[in-house]
Coordinates of C-alpha atoms in Angstrom, one line a residue:
M1 CA 80.4 52.8 152.0
V2 CA 81.8 55.7 154.0
P3 CA 81.7 56.7 157.7
K4 CA 78.4 58.4 158.7
I5 CA 76.8 60.3 161.6
K6 CA 74.3 57.7 162.8
D7 CA 72.7 60.0 165.3
A8 CA 73.3 63.1 167.5
Y9 CA 71.4 64.3 170.6
P10 CA 71.9 66.1 174.0
N11 CA 72.4 64.0 177.1
K12 CA 69.5 65.8 178.8
A13 CA 66.1 66.7 177.7
Q14 CA 66.6 70.3 178.9
Y15 CA 69.4 72.2 180.7
V16 CA 69.1 74.6 183.5
T17 CA 71.2 77.8 183.4
G18 CA 74.8 77.2 184.5
E19 CA 74.7 73.5 183.6
P20 CA 77.3 72.2 181.1
V21 CA 75.8 70.9 177.8
R22 CA 76.9 67.6 176.4
I23 CA 76.1 66.4 172.9
E24 CA 76.6 62.8 172.0
V25 CA 77.3 61.9 168.4
E26 CA 77.1 58.4 167.2
L27 CA 79.7 57.8 164.4
N28 CA 79.5 54.7 162.4
N29 CA 82.4 53.2 160.3
P30 CA 81.1 50.3 158.1
L31 CA 84.6 49.8 156.6
Q32 CA 87.0 46.9 157.5
H33 CA 89.7 49.3 158.6
E34 CA 89.9 52.1 161.1
V35 CA 89.3 55.6 159.7
R36 CA 90.3 59.1 160.8
V37 CA 87.5 61.7 160.3
L38 CA 87.2 65.4 161.0
L39 CA 84.1 66.5 162.9
T40 CA 83.3 70.2 162.8
T41 CA 80.6 71.5 165.1
E42 CA 78.9 74.9 165.1
L43 CA 76.8 76.1 168.1
M44 CA 74.0 78.2 166.7
N45 CA 71.5 80.7 168.2
M46 CA 69.0 81.6 165.6
N47 CA 71.1 82.3 162.4
R48 CA 74.3 83.2 164.3
V49 CA 77.3 81.0 165.1
L50 CA 78.3 81.3 168.8
E51 CA 81.1 78.7 168.9
K52 CA 82.9 76.5 166.5
Q53 CA 84.9 73.3 167.3
S54 CA 86.9 70.9 165.0
Q55 CA 88.1 67.6 166.2
E56 CA 89.8 64.6 164.6
V57 CA 88.2 61.3 165.6
V58 CA 89.4 57.8 165.0
I59 CA 86.8 55.1 164.5
D60 CA 87.6 51.4 164.7
R61 CA 86.8 49.1 161.8
N62 CA 83.2 48.1 161.5
A63 CA 82.2 49.9 164.7
T64 CA 80.0 52.6 166.1
L65 CA 81.7 55.2 168.4
I66 CA 79.9 57.6 170.7
H67 CA 81.8 60.9 170.6
R68 CA 81.0 63.5 173.3
M69 CA 81.5 67.2 173.1
E70 CA 80.7 69.9 175.6
F71 CA 79.4 73.5 175.4
G72 CA 78.9 76.1 178.1
P73 CA 77.8 76.4 180.7
L74 CA 75.2 78.8 179.2
H75 CA 73.6 81.4 181.4
E76 CA 70.8 83.0 179.3
A77 CA 67.5 81.5 180.3
F78 CA 64.8 80.4 177.9
Q79 CA 67.0 80.1 174.8
G80 CA 67.1 77.4 172.1
Y81 CA 70.3 76.4 170.3
G82 CA 71.2 74.4 167.2
V83 CA 74.2 72.1 167.0
D84 CA 75.2 71.7 163.4
L85 CA 77.7 69.0 162.6
L86 CA 79.9 68.4 159.5
L87 CA 81.7 65.1 159.0
T88 CA 84.6 65.1 156.6
T89 CA 86.3 61.8 155.6
Q90 CA 88.9 61.1 152.9
A91 CA 89.7 63.6 150.2
G92 CA 87.0 63.7 147.5
A93 CA 84.2 62.3 149.6
E94 CA 81.1 64.3 150.1
P95 CA 81.0 65.8 153.6
E96 CA 77.9 64.9 155.7
H97 CA 75.7 67.4 157.5
F98 CA 73.7 66.5 160.7
S99 CA 71.9 68.7 163.3
T100 CA 70.4 68.5 166.7
A101 CA 69.2 71.0 169.3
F102 CA 68.9 71.8 173.0
D103 CA 67.5 74.5 175.2
V104 CA 68.5 76.3 178.4
V105 CA 65.9 77.5 181.0
S106 CA 65.8 78.8 184.5
N107 CA 62.9 76.5 185.3
W108 CA 61.2 73.6 183.4
R109 CA 57.9 75.6 183.4
Q110 CA 59.3 77.9 180.8
S111 CA 59.1 75.1 178.2
P112 CA 57.2 72.0 179.3
R113 CA 57.3 69.3 176.6
Y114 CA 54.9 66.5 177.8
G115 CA 55.3 62.8 177.0
F116 CA 54.1 59.6 178.6
L117 CA 55.0 56.2 179.9
S118 CA 52.4 53.5 180.6
D119 CA 54.3 50.1 180.5
F120 CA 55.3 49.1 184.1
H121 CA 55.2 45.3 184.0
S122 CA 58.1 43.4 185.8
R123 CA 59.5 42.5 182.4
E124 CA 60.3 46.3 181.9
E125 CA 62.9 46.1 184.7
G126 CA 66.3 47.3 183.4
D127 CA 64.8 48.5 180.1
A128 CA 66.1 52.1 179.6
K129 CA 65.4 52.5 175.9
D130 CA 61.9 54.1 176.3
V131 CA 63.3 57.0 178.4
A132 CA 66.3 57.3 176.2
N133 CA 64.0 57.8 173.2
L134 CA 62.0 60.4 175.2
N135 CA 65.2 62.3 175.7
K136 CA 65.9 62.4 172.0
L137 CA 62.5 64.1 171.6
H138 CA 63.5 66.6 174.3
I139 CA 60.5 65.5 176.4
N140 CA 61.2 67.1 179.8
L141 CA 57.9 66.3 181.5
V142 CA 56.7 62.7 181.7
Q143 CA 53.2 61.5 182.6
F144 CA 53.2 58.1 184.3
Y145 CA 49.8 56.9 183.1
D146 CA 47.9 54.3 185.1
W147 CA 50.9 53.4 187.3
M148 CA 48.9 53.1 190.5
Y149 CA 47.1 50.4 192.5
R150 CA 43.6 51.9 192.7
H151 CA 42.3 55.4 191.8
D152 CA 41.3 55.9 195.4
D153 CA 44.4 54.1 196.8
L154 CA 47.3 55.2 194.6
V155 CA 50.4 53.7 196.2
P156 CA 50.5 49.9 195.8
P157 CA 50.7 47.8 199.0
E158 CA 53.3 45.5 197.4
D159 CA 55.8 45.5 194.6
V160 CA 53.9 43.4 192.0
F161 CA 50.2 44.1 191.9
T162 CA 47.1 44.1 189.6
D163 CA 45.4 47.4 188.8
L164 CA 41.7 48.0 188.5
M165 CA 41.9 47.5 184.7
G166 CA 43.4 44.0 185.3
R167 CA 47.0 44.8 184.3
E168 CA 49.9 43.3 186.3
L169 CA 52.4 46.1 187.2
S170 CA 55.5 46.6 189.3
L171 CA 56.1 49.4 191.7
K172 CA 59.9 48.7 191.4
V173 CA 59.7 49.4 187.7
V174 CA 57.8 52.6 188.3
K175 CA 60.5 53.8 190.7
E176 CA 63.3 52.7 188.4
K177 CA 61.8 54.7 185.5
I178 CA 61.3 57.8 187.7
A179 CA 65.0 57.6 188.7
L180 CA 66.0 57.1 185.0
C181 CA 63.9 60.2 184.0
H182 CA 65.7 62.2 186.6
T183 CA 69.1 61.4 185.1
Y184 CA 67.9 63.0 181.9
G185 CA 66.7 66.1 183.7
M186 CA 63.0 65.2 183.2
K187 CA 60.2 65.8 185.7
T188 CA 57.8 63.0 186.4
M189 CA 54.1 63.4 186.9
A190 CA 51.9 60.8 188.5
Y191 CA 48.5 60.2 186.9
G192 CA 45.8 60.7 189.5
A193 CA 42.1 61.2 188.6
I194 CA 40.6 63.7 190.9
Y195 CA 37.2 62.0 191.5
A196 CA 37.3 58.4 190.4
S197 CA 37.0 55.6 193.0
S198 CA 36.5 51.9 192.8
K199 CA 33.0 50.4 193.3
A200 CA 34.2 48.9 196.5
F201 CA 35.4 52.3 197.9
Y202 CA 32.1 53.9 196.9
E203 CA 30.1 51.2 198.7
Q204 CA 32.1 52.0 201.9
H205 CA 31.5 55.7 201.4
P206 CA 28.2 56.3 199.5
E207 CA 27.8 59.8 201.1
W208 CA 31.1 60.9 199.5
A209 CA 29.8 60.3 195.9
L210 CA 28.0 62.4 193.3
Y211 CA 24.6 61.4 192.0
Y212 CA 22.5 61.9 188.9
S213 CA 19.1 63.7 189.3
N214 CA 17.4 60.2 189.1
G215 CA 19.3 59.1 192.3
K216 CA 21.8 56.8 190.6
V217 CA 25.5 57.2 191.4
I218 CA 27.5 58.8 188.6
D219 CA 29.9 56.3 187.1
F220 CA 32.5 56.1 184.4
I221 CA 32.8 53.2 181.9
N222 CA 30.9 51.1 184.5
I223 CA 34.1 50.7 186.5
F224 CA 34.6 53.9 188.5
S225 CA 32.2 55.8 190.8
I226 CA 32.5 59.6 190.7
M227 CA 33.1 61.2 194.0
N228 CA 32.2 64.7 195.4
I229 CA 35.3 66.9 195.2
S230 CA 33.8 69.9 197.1
E231 CA 35.9 71.2 200.0
E232 CA 33.1 70.1 202.4
S233 CA 33.4 66.5 201.2
P234 CA 35.8 64.1 202.9
W235 CA 36.9 62.9 199.5
H236 CA 38.6 66.3 198.9
Q237 CA 41.1 65.7 201.6
H238 CA 41.3 62.0 200.9
I239 CA 42.5 62.5 197.3
I240 CA 44.9 65.2 198.3
G241 CA 46.3 62.8 200.9
E242 CA 46.7 60.1 198.2
Y243 CA 48.6 62.7 196.0
K244 CA 50.8 63.5 199.0
K245 CA 51.7 59.8 199.6
T246 CA 52.6 59.6 195.9
I247 CA 55.1 62.4 196.1
E248 CA 56.6 61.3 199.4
L249 CA 56.7 57.5 199.0
V250 CA 57.4 57.1 195.2
D251 CA 59.4 60.3 194.5
F252 CA 57.2 61.7 191.8
D253 CA 57.8 65.4 191.0
G254 CA 54.1 66.2 190.6
I255 CA 50.6 65.1 189.8
H256 CA 48.6 65.0 186.6
M257 CA 45.1 65.7 187.9
D258 CA 42.9 64.0 185.4
T259 CA 39.2 64.6 184.7
Y260 CA 36.8 62.9 182.3
G261 CA 34.9 65.9 180.9
Y262 CA 31.8 64.8 182.8
P263 CA 30.0 65.3 185.1
K264 CA 29.8 69.0 184.9
T265 CA 27.3 69.1 187.7
G266 CA 26.1 66.5 190.2
I267 CA 24.1 66.1 193.3
S268 CA 25.8 65.5 196.6
R269 CA 24.3 63.9 199.7
L270 CA 26.6 65.0 202.6
G271 CA 24.8 64.7 205.9
G272 CA 21.7 63.5 204.1
V273 CA 21.2 66.9 202.4
E274 CA 21.0 67.0 198.6
K275 CA 22.8 69.8 196.9
V276 CA 23.7 70.6 193.3
E277 CA 27.5 70.8 192.9
R278 CA 29.0 72.8 190.0
L279 CA 32.4 71.3 189.3
E280 CA 33.8 74.2 187.4
E281 CA 33.6 76.2 190.6
Q282 CA 35.3 73.5 192.6
F283 CA 38.2 72.6 190.4
P284 CA 40.3 75.7 191.2
V285 CA 39.8 75.2 194.9
L286 CA 41.0 71.6 194.7
I287 CA 44.0 72.7 192.6
E288 CA 44.9 75.4 195.1
N289 CA 44.6 73.1 198.1
T290 CA 46.6 70.4 196.4
R291 CA 49.3 72.8 195.6
K292 CA 49.4 74.1 199.2
E293 CA 49.6 70.6 200.7
L294 CA 52.1 69.1 198.3
S295 CA 54.4 72.0 198.6
R296 CA 55.0 70.9 202.1
S297 CA 56.3 67.6 200.8
K298 CA 58.4 68.8 197.8
E299 CA 59.6 72.4 197.1
D300 CA 59.3 72.3 193.4
V301 CA 56.1 70.2 193.0
G302 CA 54.4 70.3 189.6
L303 CA 50.6 70.3 188.9
I304 CA 48.9 69.7 185.6
F305 CA 45.1 69.7 185.4
N306 CA 43.1 68.2 182.5
N307 CA 40.6 70.5 180.9
V308 CA 38.7 67.9 178.8
G309 CA 37.2 69.3 175.7
N310 CA 38.5 72.8 176.7
W311 CA 36.3 72.8 179.8
P312 CA 36.4 74.8 182.1
V313 CA 39.5 76.8 181.0
N314 CA 37.7 80.0 182.0
T315 CA 37.7 79.1 185.7
V316 CA 40.8 76.8 185.9
G317 CA 43.3 78.7 183.7
A318 CA 44.4 81.1 186.4
A319 CA 44.6 78.4 189.1
A320 CA 47.9 77.3 190.7
Q321 CA 48.9 74.9 188.0
D322 CA 52.0 74.9 185.9
A323 CA 50.5 74.9 182.4
V324 CA 47.1 75.1 180.8
Y325 CA 46.5 71.5 179.6
I326 CA 43.6 70.8 177.3
E327 CA 42.5 67.4 176.0
V328 CA 41.0 68.2 172.5
W329 CA 37.8 66.5 171.5
N330 CA 34.9 67.2 169.1
P331 CA 33.4 69.6 168.3
Y332 CA 36.9 71.1 168.2
E333 CA 37.6 69.2 165.0
R334 CA 39.2 71.6 162.5
Y335 CA 42.6 73.2 162.4
H336 CA 41.3 76.6 163.1
H337 CA 39.7 75.3 166.3
I338 CA 43.3 74.4 167.5
Q339 CA 44.2 78.1 167.1
Q340 CA 41.1 79.2 169.0
I341 CA 41.8 76.8 171.9
I342 CA 45.4 78.0 172.2
A343 CA 44.4 81.6 172.1
W344 CA 41.8 81.2 174.8
A345 CA 44.1 79.2 177.0
K346 CA 46.8 81.9 176.8
Q347 CA 44.2 84.5 177.7
F348 CA 42.7 82.7 180.7
G349 CA 46.1 81.3 181.8
H350 CA 47.7 84.7 182.0
G351 CA 50.9 83.6 180.2
K352 CA 51.1 80.0 181.4
P353 CA 52.4 77.6 178.7
V354 CA 49.7 75.7 176.8
I355 CA 49.8 71.9 176.3
L356 CA 47.3 70.2 174.0
A357 CA 46.6 66.5 174.3
A358 CA 45.4 66.0 170.7
Y359 CA 45.4 62.2 170.0
L360 CA 45.5 61.0 166.4
K361 CA 43.2 58.1 165.6
P362 CA 44.7 57.6 162.1
F363 CA 47.5 55.7 163.8
R364 CA 45.1 53.0 164.7
L365 CA 44.7 52.1 161.0
E366 CA 47.4 49.7 159.8
S367 CA 47.5 49.7 156.0
P368 CA 50.7 51.3 154.5
E369 CA 48.6 54.0 152.7
N370 CA 46.8 54.9 155.9
I371 CA 50.0 54.9 157.9
D372 CA 51.6 57.5 155.6
K373 CA 48.5 59.6 155.9
A374 CA 48.7 59.3 159.7
N375 CA 52.3 60.4 159.6
A376 CA 51.4 63.4 157.5
A377 CA 48.6 64.3 159.9
A378 CA 51.0 64.2 162.8
L379 CA 53.5 66.4 161.2
L380 CA 50.9 69.0 160.1
L381 CA 49.2 69.0 163.6
S382 CA 52.6 69.4 165.3
A383 CA 53.3 72.3 163.0
V384 CA 50.0 74.0 163.7
I385 CA 50.4 73.6 167.5
F386 CA 54.1 74.7 167.6
S387 CA 53.5 77.6 165.2
H388 CA 50.9 79.0 167.6
G389 CA 53.3 78.7 170.6
A390 CA 51.9 75.7 172.3
Y391 CA 53.1 72.1 173.1
H392 CA 51.7 68.8 172.1
L393 CA 51.2 65.6 174.1
L394 CA 51.3 62.8 171.5
L395 CA 54.5 60.8 171.9
G396 CA 55.9 58.5 174.6
E397 CA 57.1 55.0 175.5
N398 CA 59.2 53.4 172.7
N399 CA 58.1 55.1 169.5
G400 CA 54.5 55.2 171.0
V401 CA 51.8 57.5 169.5
L402 CA 48.6 58.2 171.4
T403 CA 45.4 57.5 169.4
Q404 CA 42.8 57.9 172.2
G405 CA 42.5 58.6 175.9
Y406 CA 43.5 55.2 177.3
Y407 CA 47.3 55.6 176.9
V408 CA 48.0 51.9 177.5
D409 CA 46.6 51.2 174.0
Y410 CA 49.1 53.4 172.2
S411 CA 50.2 52.6 168.7
V412 CA 53.9 52.1 167.6
A413 CA 55.3 54.3 164.9
S414 CA 57.9 53.4 162.4
E415 CA 61.6 54.4 162.8
A416 CA 61.3 56.5 159.6
F417 CA 58.4 58.5 161.0
M418 CA 60.2 58.9 164.3
R419 CA 63.2 60.5 162.5
E420 CA 60.7 62.9 160.8
I421 CA 58.9 63.9 164.0
R422 CA 62.3 64.2 165.8
N423 CA 63.2 66.8 163.2
Y424 CA 60.0 68.7 164.2
Y425 CA 60.8 68.5 167.9
D426 CA 64.4 69.5 167.3
F427 CA 63.2 72.5 165.3
M428 CA 60.7 73.5 168.1
V429 CA 63.5 73.3 170.7
R430 CA 66.1 75.0 168.5
Y431 CA 63.8 78.1 168.0
V432 CA 61.8 77.7 171.3
H433 CA 62.5 81.2 172.5
V434 CA 60.9 82.6 169.3
L435 CA 58.1 80.1 168.7
H436 CA 57.0 80.1 172.3
D437 CA 57.8 83.8 173.2
P438 CA 54.7 84.8 175.3
S439 CA 55.0 88.4 174.1
L440 CA 54.3 87.5 170.5
R441 CA 50.8 88.7 169.3
D442 CA 48.9 86.8 166.7
V443 CA 47.9 89.4 164.0
S444 CA 47.0 86.9 161.3
M445 CA 43.4 88.1 161.2
T446 CA 44.0 91.8 161.6
H447 CA 47.2 92.6 159.6
V448 CA 46.5 90.5 156.4
E449 CA 44.0 90.8 153.6
G450 CA 41.2 93.2 153.1
D451 CA 42.4 96.8 153.8
N452 CA 45.3 95.4 155.7
L453 CA 48.6 95.8 153.9
E454 CA 51.0 95.1 156.8
Y455 CA 51.6 91.6 155.3
V456 CA 50.9 90.7 151.7
F457 CA 51.5 87.2 150.3
S458 CA 51.8 86.0 146.7
G459 CA 52.9 83.0 144.8
A460 CA 50.6 80.5 146.5
S461 CA 46.9 80.2 147.5
Y462 CA 46.9 81.0 151.2
S463 CA 44.6 81.4 154.2
T464 CA 44.8 83.2 157.5
Y465 CA 42.7 80.6 159.3
G466 CA 43.7 77.2 158.1
E467 CA 41.5 76.5 155.1
P468 CA 42.0 73.2 153.3
D469 CA 44.2 73.1 150.1
K470 CA 45.9 76.3 151.0
V471 CA 49.0 77.5 152.8
W472 CA 48.1 78.7 156.3
T473 CA 49.9 82.0 157.1
I474 CA 50.3 82.3 160.8
V475 CA 51.6 85.8 161.6
R476 CA 52.9 86.8 165.0
E477 CA 55.0 89.8 166.1
N478 CA 56.5 91.7 168.9
E479 CA 59.0 94.6 169.2
K480 CA 61.9 92.3 168.4
Y481 CA 60.6 89.9 165.7
K482 CA 58.1 89.4 162.9
L483 CA 57.5 85.7 162.8
I484 CA 55.6 84.1 160.0
N485 CA 54.9 80.3 159.9
F486 CA 53.7 78.7 156.7
V487 CA 51.8 75.4 157.3
N488 CA 51.1 73.8 153.9
L489 CA 47.6 72.3 153.9
S490 CA 47.6 71.9 150.1
N491 CA 46.6 68.7 148.4
N492 CA 44.0 68.1 151.1
A493 CA 40.3 68.7 150.5
E494 CA 39.3 68.9 154.2
D495 CA 40.7 70.5 157.3
Y496 CA 39.9 68.0 160.0
W497 CA 43.0 67.6 162.2
N498 CA 42.1 64.1 163.4
E499 CA 41.9 62.6 159.9
G500 CA 44.7 61.1 157.7
K501 CA 46.3 63.7 155.4
N502 CA 48.0 63.6 152.0
R503 CA 51.5 64.9 151.8
P504 CA 51.2 68.6 150.7
T505 CA 52.1 69.8 147.2
V506 CA 55.5 71.6 147.4
V507 CA 55.2 75.4 147.3
E508 CA 58.0 77.3 145.7
N509 CA 58.9 81.0 145.6
L510 CA 56.3 82.3 148.1
T511 CA 56.8 86.0 148.2
V512 CA 56.1 88.2 151.3
H513 CA 55.8 92.0 151.5
I514 CA 56.0 93.4 155.0
Q515 CA 55.6 97.0 156.1
V516 CA 58.5 97.9 158.5
N517 CA 59.2 100.8 160.8
E518 CA 62.4 99.5 162.5
K519 CA 65.8 98.8 161.1
I520 CA 66.3 95.1 160.1
R521 CA 69.0 93.0 161.8
S522 CA 68.5 89.8 159.8
V523 CA 66.0 87.9 157.7
F524 CA 66.2 84.1 157.5
T525 CA 64.0 81.1 156.9
A526 CA 64.2 77.6 158.5
S527 CA 62.1 74.4 158.2
P528 CA 62.2 71.0 159.9
D529 CA 61.7 69.6 156.5
I530 CA 64.9 71.1 155.0
D531 CA 68.4 70.6 156.3
M532 CA 67.2 69.4 159.7
G533 CA 66.1 72.9 160.6
R534 CA 69.3 74.8 159.8
P535 CA 68.7 78.5 159.1
R536 CA 69.2 80.0 155.7
D537 CA 69.7 83.8 155.4
L538 CA 67.6 85.4 152.7
E539 CA 68.2 88.3 150.5
Y540 CA 65.6 91.0 150.8
S541 CA 64.8 94.5 149.4
L542 CA 63.5 97.6 151.0
E543 CA 61.3 99.9 148.9
E544 CA 59.7 103.2 149.8
G545 CA 56.0 103.6 149.1
E546 CA 52.9 105.6 150.2
R547 CA 52.9 103.8 153.6
G548 CA 56.6 104.0 154.2
Y549 CA 59.1 101.2 153.7
T550 CA 58.1 97.7 152.6
L551 CA 60.4 94.7 153.0
S552 CA 60.1 92.1 150.2
V553 CA 61.5 88.6 150.5
T554 CA 60.9 85.2 148.8
V555 CA 60.7 82.0 150.8
P556 CA 62.2 79.4 148.3
T557 CA 60.4 76.3 149.4
V558 CA 57.6 75.2 151.7
Y559 CA 57.1 71.4 152.1
Q560 CA 55.0 71.0 155.2
W561 CA 56.2 73.7 157.6
S562 CA 58.5 76.6 157.0
M563 CA 59.2 79.7 159.2
L564 CA 60.3 83.2 158.2
V565 CA 61.9 85.4 160.8
I566 CA 62.5 89.1 160.5
E567 CA 64.6 90.3 163.3
H568 CA 64.7 94.0 164.2

């Protein structure tokens, strides 16, 4: 037994430019005497060391010590950093490596990592572990799901109350968790469906509702009545008023404007006149008016709107929301559909960040074999989403994983899986300014294969559009970088993202040939599956041919996800 690094993480989910950065390192000494260790720390940006610290630390016998170190303040916005630790103990002992990451932004909207909370019972009072775990995942935007009294009357009339689904909740706990999120630099978003009312509210205001063509009121799961959100309807101002109270009375930072994917049209009865209402035309108006009114209550208010099943991104993408958020459902069922959704969202959102709520039903299955397949599916889906420059709403609460749209029924993942997925989130944050650079263009389908010799791959069966049992080559580039992500879909006979997956077959010595016109600054690879994401510089060659110079390099290993960066 020797002293170990038990864990390491930043004290905030995200830092704003000019803030000091603090890293907390948990050092464990299992021995029956105190020990003196040497902790060496490198602050990394890409594959370059920015700062190096070495400190001797004394750990009491049989104890865990939290050692804190500071960096910065750092002033360059939208940058990810790695923190690589080396623990050296007595002479002859193998030193231990460990890594974590953080990012610095000018505004949280540059990199919104969405998570959730849904447990607000009185017994949650004083429990800070869930938010602490969100911080370790770098979740900086937290949806408070079903925190409210009624969908048409959001702020509860008293502290302990029962919601419309029969759950006993505490407003005190809600406020406590909001304050806790704020200490970690997280923004809190109040769930609020845009058109759902209780049956009792509908019966008081039947003229505010939407109706089917057969005259029946539109309802959802036989609990909620669907109201008319058009600007002419009194419900329009009513729900904005409820959002406003939520911001002012509960201290939320914004609203998660939820929809259900239907109705897409309905019939209104305002003033006794029937009219067909097309909701895709009304959503942007509601978003704009919500933004205008809530900005009077809080300067930096956030808005997220749910495009269920990718509808209607074409009308909503450009509206005054802070990201293009899409809940993914069939028929978007294959990995290449994920790429399509992200591409469309970026186009219609005019550069807004993209967040996919892609829930994983395999986590509902409980046998050990199925759980391992669920874990593999989550890692591969995260790799696909992050490699295309988007974010993923999947994780929340205390090791919670979303399996369907009612967040309260989340599943709980194992500690081993949480360590794996943390490596992926660390990786995404460490290289966030590259992975999520909005100027990167996806050239996978135009610069590879056929007559395209800009990128040539060998050493593995590969696909440019996520075919099963192949390595998906995702190629993006701008004037500064050529970025290639390899997502290993081998050892799987199908490409349905919402099915359990086998762990891929390890690919070794994957060779890449790239036509280059600019001078090369560096070439390196990194993977969340290897060395906790630490970069590894690669040797490469430049050879002159008929089409100019070609850079050749070999990526040593691809487990599930590896990245190759060519920096000009």
